[in-house]
C-alpha positions as a printed Julia matrix, in Angstrom:
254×3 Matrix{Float64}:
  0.0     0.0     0.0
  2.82    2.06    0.72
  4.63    1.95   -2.44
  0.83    2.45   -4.27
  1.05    5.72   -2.78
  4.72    6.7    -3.56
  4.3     6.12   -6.98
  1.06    8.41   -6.98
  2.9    10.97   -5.41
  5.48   10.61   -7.79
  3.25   10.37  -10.65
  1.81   13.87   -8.97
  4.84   15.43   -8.48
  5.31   15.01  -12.48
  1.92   16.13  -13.59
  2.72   19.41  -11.53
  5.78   19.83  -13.24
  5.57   19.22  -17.09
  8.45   21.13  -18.18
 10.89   19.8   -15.45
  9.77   16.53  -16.72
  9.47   17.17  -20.54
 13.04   18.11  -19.85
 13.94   14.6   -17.92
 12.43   12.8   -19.92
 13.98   14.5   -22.97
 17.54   13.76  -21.06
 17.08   10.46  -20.6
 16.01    9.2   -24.39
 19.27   11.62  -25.58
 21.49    9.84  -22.85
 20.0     6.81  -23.86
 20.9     7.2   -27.57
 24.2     9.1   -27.49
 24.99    5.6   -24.89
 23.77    3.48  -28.19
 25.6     5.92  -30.43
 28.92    5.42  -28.2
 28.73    2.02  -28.45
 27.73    1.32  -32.09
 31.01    3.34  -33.26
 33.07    1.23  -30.79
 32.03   -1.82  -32.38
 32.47   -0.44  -35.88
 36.0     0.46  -35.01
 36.67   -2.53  -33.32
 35.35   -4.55  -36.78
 37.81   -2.05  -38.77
 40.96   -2.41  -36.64
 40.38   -6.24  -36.86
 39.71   -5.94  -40.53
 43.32   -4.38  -40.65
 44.83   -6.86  -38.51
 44.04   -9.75  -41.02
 45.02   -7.43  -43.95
 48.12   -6.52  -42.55
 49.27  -10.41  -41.11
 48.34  -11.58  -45.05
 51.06   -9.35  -46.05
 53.63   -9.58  -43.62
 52.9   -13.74  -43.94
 53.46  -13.64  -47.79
 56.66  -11.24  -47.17
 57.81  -13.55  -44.6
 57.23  -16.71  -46.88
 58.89  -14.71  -49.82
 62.39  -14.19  -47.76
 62.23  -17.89  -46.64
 62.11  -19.19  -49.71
 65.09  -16.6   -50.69
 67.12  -18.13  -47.34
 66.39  -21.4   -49.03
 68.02  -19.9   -52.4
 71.2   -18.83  -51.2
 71.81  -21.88  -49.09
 71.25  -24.22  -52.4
 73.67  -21.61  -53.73
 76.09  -22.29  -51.4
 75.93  -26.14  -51.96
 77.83  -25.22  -55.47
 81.02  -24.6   -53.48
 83.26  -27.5   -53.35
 85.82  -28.21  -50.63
 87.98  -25.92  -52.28
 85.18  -23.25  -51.91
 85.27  -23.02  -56.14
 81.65  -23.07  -57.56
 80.62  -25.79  -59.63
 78.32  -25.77  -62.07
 76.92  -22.26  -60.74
 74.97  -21.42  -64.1
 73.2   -24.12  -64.56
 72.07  -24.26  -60.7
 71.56  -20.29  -60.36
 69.23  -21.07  -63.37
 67.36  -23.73  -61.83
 67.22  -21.6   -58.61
 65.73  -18.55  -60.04
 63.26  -20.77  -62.32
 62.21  -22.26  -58.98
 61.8   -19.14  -56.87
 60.6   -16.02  -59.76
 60.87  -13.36  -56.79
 64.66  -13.45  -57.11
 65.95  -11.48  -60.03
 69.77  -12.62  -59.91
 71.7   -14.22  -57.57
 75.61  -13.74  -56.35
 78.89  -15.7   -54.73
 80.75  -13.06  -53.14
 84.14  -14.37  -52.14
 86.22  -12.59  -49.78
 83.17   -9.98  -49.91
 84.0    -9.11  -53.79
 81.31   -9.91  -56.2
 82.69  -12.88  -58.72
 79.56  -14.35  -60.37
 76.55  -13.64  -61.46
 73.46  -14.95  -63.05
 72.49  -13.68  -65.14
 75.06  -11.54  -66.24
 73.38   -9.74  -68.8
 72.08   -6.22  -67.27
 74.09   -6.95  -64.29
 77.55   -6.27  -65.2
 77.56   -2.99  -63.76
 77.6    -5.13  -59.73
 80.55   -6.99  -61.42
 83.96   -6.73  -59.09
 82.19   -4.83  -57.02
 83.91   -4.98  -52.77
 80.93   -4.72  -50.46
 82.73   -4.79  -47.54
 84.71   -1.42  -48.53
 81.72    0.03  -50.7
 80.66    3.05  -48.36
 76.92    3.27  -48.93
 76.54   -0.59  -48.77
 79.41   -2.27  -46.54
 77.5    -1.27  -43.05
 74.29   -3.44  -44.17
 76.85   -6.12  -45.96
 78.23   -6.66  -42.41
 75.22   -7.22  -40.64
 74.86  -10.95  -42.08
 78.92  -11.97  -41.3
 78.87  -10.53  -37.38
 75.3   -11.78  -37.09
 76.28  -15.49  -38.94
 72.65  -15.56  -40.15
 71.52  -14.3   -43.66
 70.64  -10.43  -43.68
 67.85   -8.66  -46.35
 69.76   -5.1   -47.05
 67.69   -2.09  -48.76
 65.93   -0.89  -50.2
 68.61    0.68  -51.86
 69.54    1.56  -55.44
 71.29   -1.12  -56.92
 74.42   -0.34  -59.42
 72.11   -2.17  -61.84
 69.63    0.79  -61.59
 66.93   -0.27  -59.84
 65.91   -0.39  -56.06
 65.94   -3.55  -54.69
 66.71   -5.83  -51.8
 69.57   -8.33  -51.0
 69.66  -10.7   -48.93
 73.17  -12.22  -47.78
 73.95  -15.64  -46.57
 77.82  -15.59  -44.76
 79.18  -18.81  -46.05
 82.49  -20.94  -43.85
 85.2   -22.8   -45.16
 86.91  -24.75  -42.74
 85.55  -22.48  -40.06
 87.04  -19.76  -42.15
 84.8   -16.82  -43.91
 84.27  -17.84  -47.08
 82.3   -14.73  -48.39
 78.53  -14.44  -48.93
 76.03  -15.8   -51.75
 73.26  -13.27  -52.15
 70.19  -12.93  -53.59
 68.57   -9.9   -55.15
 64.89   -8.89  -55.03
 63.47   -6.0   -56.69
 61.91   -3.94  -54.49
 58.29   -4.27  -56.67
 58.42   -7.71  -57.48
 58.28   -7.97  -53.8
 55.74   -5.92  -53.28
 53.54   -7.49  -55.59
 54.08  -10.92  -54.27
 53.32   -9.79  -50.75
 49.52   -8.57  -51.95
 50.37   -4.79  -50.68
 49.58   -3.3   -53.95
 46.47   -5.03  -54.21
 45.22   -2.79  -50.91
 46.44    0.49  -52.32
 43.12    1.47  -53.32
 40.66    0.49  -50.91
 39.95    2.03  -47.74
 43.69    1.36  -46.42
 47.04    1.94  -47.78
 50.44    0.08  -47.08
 53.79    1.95  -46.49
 56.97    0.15  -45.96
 60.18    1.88  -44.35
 63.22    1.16  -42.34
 66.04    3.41  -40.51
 68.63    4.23  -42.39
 71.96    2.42  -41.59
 74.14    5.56  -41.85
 71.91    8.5   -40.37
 69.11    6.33  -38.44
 66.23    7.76  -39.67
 63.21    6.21  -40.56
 63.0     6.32  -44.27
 59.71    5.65  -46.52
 59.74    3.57  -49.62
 55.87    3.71  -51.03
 54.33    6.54  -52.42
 51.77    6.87  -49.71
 51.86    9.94  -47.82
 54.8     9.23  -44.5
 53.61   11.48  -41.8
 51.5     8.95  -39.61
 51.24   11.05  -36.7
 47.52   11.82  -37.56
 46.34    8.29  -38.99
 45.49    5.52  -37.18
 47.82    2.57  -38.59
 49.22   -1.22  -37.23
 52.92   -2.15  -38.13
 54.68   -5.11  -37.99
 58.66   -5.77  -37.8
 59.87   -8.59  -40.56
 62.62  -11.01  -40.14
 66.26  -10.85  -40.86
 65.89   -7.18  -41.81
 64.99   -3.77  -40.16
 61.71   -3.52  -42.52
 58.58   -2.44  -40.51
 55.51   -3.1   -42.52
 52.42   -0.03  -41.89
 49.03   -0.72  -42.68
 47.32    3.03  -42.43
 43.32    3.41  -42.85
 42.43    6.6   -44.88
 39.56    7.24  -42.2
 40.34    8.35  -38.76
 38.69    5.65  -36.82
């Protein structure tokens, strides 16, 4: 009986007051559907960044897969050496090796850190000779893969050939003595396109692709995309045997 007559008085209290309660009642539907509004976006976004998430593994799987199958490459191309660390048959293997693996554009045996052979020659004769270990803007990166006895992915830099590209660098022992490197070289697009980035380019997202320069430390930007990310919302991912980070950036703020 009690509450009966609270609620009339409430229901009273009300009646006397129709613009206080226009008003609360008013407050309560907008708090209501800013509360729906809040929460609608926050699952939108939460869809979006997860969208990105898969985009962005995709890529950094196939670019992951894509350098694997280039370690596998320079270790077949290290099989050529014989105990006398001369290469054996090296044409005929390079062109198996490159027919088996189409990323790879040529591949190298660097003895003693000077370039010796090539495959194919043709359009590469320019890399011919060439010392990476003295070459200033290329002998910091070339060391990476001998003090870190793993293979190394240098670049993107401009080869001598003319076009930017990748290498990666497999340190090869003798005896427990350096040996030199066999090397692999990627152009920087055929990479790219391998990796599905420039697939994404157009959609609601864009990929950029960068790295800190060996000599100054700087982060430098290799895709056309614009580079200053302070005011985009974006996901990155590091990749293997290099100092690559991989940015997937949506167009939207979200």
């Amino acid at each position: 009986m009690k509450n009966i007559e609270n609620w009339g008085r409430f229901i009273n209290w009300f009646a006397m007051r129709p613009r206080t309660a226009g008003f609360l009642v008013f407050f309560i539907f907008a708090a209501i559907t800013f509360i729906f509004s809040v929460l609608r976006n926050q699952i939108l976004k939460d869809e979006d960044r997860n969208k990105m998430k898969i985009i962005l593994n995709n890529a950094h799987q196939n670019i992951e897969q894509s350098l694997k199958n280039c370690y596998s490459t320079t270790v077949s191309l290290a099989l050529t050496l014989d105990n006398s660390g001369v290469p054996q048959n090296f044409e005929a293997v390079s062109k198996q090796l490159i027919r088996s693996n189409p990323i790879v554009s040529s591949v190298e045996l660097v003895p003693g850190g000077v370039i010796k052979y090539i495959y194919p020659l043709e359009g590469n004769e320019a890399a011919m000779n060439l010392n990476i270990l003295s070459t200033a803007d290329i002998s910091k990166e070339a060391k990476k893969s001998i003090e870190s006895q793993k293979i190394y992915f240098a670049g993107p830099l401009k080869l001598r050939q003319g076009e930017v590209g990748i290498v990666g660098r497999l340190p090869i022992y003798n005896e427990n003595k350096f040996w030199g490197v066999t090397a692999v070289i990627i152009k920087l697009n055929t990479l790219l396109k391998a990796s599905g980035v420039k697939d994404i380019q157009q959609s609601d997202y864009y990929f950029q692709f960068s790295k800190k320069n060996p000599v100054t430390s700087e982060e430098e930007f290799f895709l056309p995309s614009k580079t200053d990310l302070s005011k985009s919302y974006y996901i990155s991912q590091s990749i293997s045997d290099s100092d690559w980070v991989l940015y997937l950036v949506t167009k939207q703020n979200i």
